[in-house]
Amino acid sequence: MSDTASPVGVAVLGLGNVGSEVVRIIESSADDLAARIGAPLVLRGVGVRHVSADRGVPAELLTDDIEALVSRSDVDIVLELMGPVEPARKAILSAIAHGKSVVTANKALLSRSAGELAEAAEAARVDLYFEASVAGAIPVIRPLTQSLAGDTVERVAGIVNGTTNYILSEMDATGADYHSALADASALGYAEADPTADVEGYDAAAKAAILASIAFHTRVTADDVYREGISNITPADFTAARALDCTIKLLAICERITTAAGQQRVSARVYPALVPLSHPLATVNGAFNAVVVEAQAAGRLMFYGQGAGGAPTASAVTGDLVMAARNRVQGGRGPRESKYAQLAIAPIGDISTRYYVSMDVADKPGVLSSVAAEFASHEVSIAEVRQEGVIDDEGKPIGARIVVVTHRAPEASLSKTVAALADLDSVQRVASVLRLEGTDQ
Ligand code: NAP
């Protein structure tokens, strides 16, 4: 490192779980980071809402005037670690307009406004990095934007929400129902006071939008992502899953699909799905995340690790900080937004996958054949069918349950089949419909 290298000024917005860990790393690893960058980092200020409290950083660094901090002439790089969408969006746009490079972990914002932020960064010729926005510490944005820049990505599928993975892992391991597994997750700090964003799949959908945009060189927003959460999953679903040598995971799936007319489309979707126990994602338990990328030349790659938490997320943020700082010192810029492919978004009805359908039926002859006939009439081919008696708490027979596993079929055909099944006199209710992912048939 040259003795005369000018310091790189850093502003951190937010001093919560992530921001406080980032500040700690910047201070505790100052010499190493300076050697890697070629110039020292200097923390110019930390933006928070409450400046008065004892925040563990020198009081003179704290400010609640975000606009003044991001426009300071001695700040080169702004780390946005406040969330949620606003005031983060305004702060980032202002920082960029003042010529600062920006690092953000804000998936909610990026899944709505990545295009706007990227255009602003392009106009100002600054960097915009966001490795921490998907799967915390796990490097997945950089592999997609850089390591796989010469390949063609076909599919990105992952477990990108630790809260729901913890809940589903608990349900599988202990037989607990959804509500008690959620209560456990809350008690251990894995679930927010309002868990809606996690359990209803909004957080995973935001990450799916970010991954799909990068993987397929197409702008995909959270509104383009089909989404279902896990709150309807029951212990009976896990019993059925085990009988099929599967478990249940909330998956974010981003896929390049080709229509019957030969046009390429992007599908981005989030839903709970049966996953065979032999699939690598089935072994990802607790609050861990994993992302499997399938590319034409590279084949299958898997990334696994801690998808959230202050220190793991700070690792990804600090990695981006080093990249942005190196660019400041050595010249050059990181990868820009790539949206040249502009693929249309495939509606969920166009997706083909396999399905598990369970229904409570009258226990009488002919029911199985009438159920099978509905699948056949909608051209959904059955791979496996099971019928079992259902008993009440005292062991008295009260009906029967039919479980059907299909071959690959279009979602639209399956939806029509399920509607027709629900109308059959012999079907008391369609208890559960889940997709089966991770098999080739
Ligand atoms: P957090 O613990 O709630 O901290 C948020 C910080 O931002 C607080 O220090 C807060 O100030 C500050 N802040 C919020 N609104 C502000 C405003 N209007 N003006 C000034 N400061 C404001 O959040 P976090 O968990 O660190 O998450 C930060 C970001 O990282 C979010 O975008 C989140 O989605 C993302 N992220 C988090 C994780 C994780 O595991 N936590 C993982 C990946 C990505 P006060 O302290 O004064 O209230």
Short mmCIF file of N, CA and C and ligand atoms in Angstrom, two decimals, residues 14-19 47-50 55 66 81-83 87 105-107 132 308-309 313, ligand 1:
data_model
loop_
_atom_site.label_atom_id
_atom_site.label_comp_id
_atom_site.label_asym_id
_atom_site.label_seq_id
_atom_site.Cartn_x
_atom_site.Cartn_y
_atom_site.Cartn_z
N GLY A 14 -27.72 3.22 9.70
CA GLY A 14 -28.32 2.13 10.47
C GLY A 14 -27.28 1.49 11.36
N LEU A 15 -27.63 1.36 12.63
CA LEU A 15 -26.72 0.76 13.61
C LEU A 15 -27.47 -0.32 14.40
N GLY A 16 -28.19 -1.15 13.66
CA GLY A 16 -28.95 -2.24 14.28
C GLY A 16 -28.15 -3.53 14.24
N ASN A 17 -28.85 -4.64 14.00
CA ASN A 17 -28.18 -5.95 13.97
C ASN A 17 -27.01 -5.97 13.01
N VAL A 18 -27.26 -5.46 11.81
CA VAL A 18 -26.23 -5.54 10.76
C VAL A 18 -25.25 -4.39 10.88
N GLY A 19 -25.77 -3.16 10.98
CA GLY A 19 -24.90 -1.97 11.00
C GLY A 19 -23.88 -2.03 12.12
N GLY A 47 -25.59 7.01 10.62
CA GLY A 47 -26.95 7.56 10.67
C GLY A 47 -27.88 6.64 11.44
N VAL A 48 -28.62 7.20 12.39
CA VAL A 48 -29.58 6.43 13.20
C VAL A 48 -30.82 7.30 13.41
N ARG A 49 -31.85 6.72 14.02
CA ARG A 49 -33.02 7.52 14.40
C ARG A 49 -32.78 8.20 15.74
N HIS A 50 -32.14 7.44 16.67
CA HIS A 50 -32.02 7.95 18.04
C HIS A 50 -30.54 8.19 18.35
N ARG A 55 -24.65 4.24 21.99
CA ARG A 55 -24.73 3.36 20.82
C ARG A 55 -23.45 2.59 20.54
N ILE A 66 -29.72 12.16 7.90
CA ILE A 66 -29.22 11.23 6.88
C ILE A 66 -28.80 12.00 5.62
N LEU A 81 -28.02 0.38 5.71
CA LEU A 81 -28.39 -0.77 6.54
C LEU A 81 -29.52 -0.39 7.49
N MET A 82 -30.47 0.42 6.94
CA MET A 82 -31.60 0.87 7.76
C MET A 82 -32.84 0.04 7.46
N GLY A 83 -33.13 -0.17 6.14
CA GLY A 83 -34.44 -0.70 5.79
C GLY A 83 -35.46 0.30 6.28
N PRO A 87 -37.06 5.30 4.65
CA PRO A 87 -36.33 6.33 3.89
C PRO A 87 -35.11 5.80 3.13
N ALA A 105 -28.22 -3.83 1.97
CA ALA A 105 -28.68 -5.19 2.28
C ALA A 105 -30.20 -5.26 2.13
N ASN A 106 -30.79 -4.23 1.53
CA ASN A 106 -32.23 -3.99 1.61
C ASN A 106 -33.01 -4.70 0.52
N LYS A 107 -33.40 -5.97 0.80
CA LYS A 107 -34.08 -6.76 -0.24
C LYS A 107 -35.45 -6.21 -0.59
N ALA A 132 -25.56 -8.77 0.33
CA ALA A 132 -26.23 -9.19 1.57
C ALA A 132 -27.75 -9.23 1.44
N ALA A 308 -28.88 -15.23 7.53
CA ALA A 308 -29.30 -14.01 8.25
C ALA A 308 -28.44 -13.89 9.50
N GLY A 309 -28.74 -12.84 10.28
CA GLY A 309 -27.99 -12.60 11.51
C GLY A 309 -27.01 -11.45 11.28
N THR A 313 -24.46 -11.39 7.95
CA THR A 313 -24.87 -10.40 6.96
C THR A 313 -23.80 -9.32 6.81
P1 NAP B 1 -32.42 -3.14 12.65
O1 NAP B 1 -31.71 -3.97 13.65
O2 NAP B 1 -33.87 -2.87 12.81
O3 NAP B 1 -31.65 -1.74 12.56
C1 NAP B 1 -32.11 -0.70 11.75
C2 NAP B 1 -31.23 0.52 12.01
O4 NAP B 1 -31.61 1.53 11.09
C3 NAP B 1 -31.36 1.08 13.41
O5 NAP B 1 -30.11 1.43 13.91
C4 NAP B 1 -32.23 2.32 13.20
O6 NAP B 1 -31.93 3.41 14.06
C5 NAP B 1 -31.86 2.73 11.79
N1 NAP B 1 -32.97 3.42 11.15
C6 NAP B 1 -34.17 2.90 10.82
N2 NAP B 1 -34.94 3.86 10.25
C7 NAP B 1 -34.20 4.98 10.25
C8 NAP B 1 -34.43 6.31 9.83
N3 NAP B 1 -35.61 6.67 9.32
N4 NAP B 1 -33.45 7.21 9.95
C9 NAP B 1 -32.26 6.86 10.49
N5 NAP B 1 -31.97 5.61 10.91
C10 NAP B 1 -32.93 4.70 10.80
O7 NAP B 1 -32.26 -3.74 11.18
P2 NAP B 1 -31.20 -4.86 10.69
O8 NAP B 1 -31.68 -6.20 11.10
O9 NAP B 1 -29.83 -4.42 11.06
O10 NAP B 1 -31.41 -4.79 9.10
C11 NAP B 1 -30.90 -3.71 8.35
C12 NAP B 1 -31.10 -4.00 6.85
O11 NAP B 1 -30.42 -5.20 6.53
C13 NAP B 1 -32.57 -4.22 6.44
O12 NAP B 1 -32.77 -3.70 5.14
C14 NAP B 1 -32.69 -5.72 6.42
O13 NAP B 1 -33.72 -6.18 5.55
C15 NAP B 1 -31.33 -6.11 5.92
N6 NAP B 1 -30.92 -7.46 6.26
C16 NAP B 1 -30.93 -7.85 7.57
C17 NAP B 1 -30.53 -9.13 7.90
C18 NAP B 1 -30.53 -9.60 9.34
O14 NAP B 1 -30.24 -10.78 9.57
N7 NAP B 1 -30.81 -8.73 10.31
C19 NAP B 1 -30.16 -10.03 6.89
C20 NAP B 1 -30.13 -9.60 5.55
C21 NAP B 1 -30.53 -8.30 5.26
P3 NAP B 1 -32.21 3.32 15.64
O15 NAP B 1 -31.26 2.26 16.15
O16 NAP B 1 -31.89 4.66 16.14
O17 NAP B 1 -33.64 2.91 15.79
#
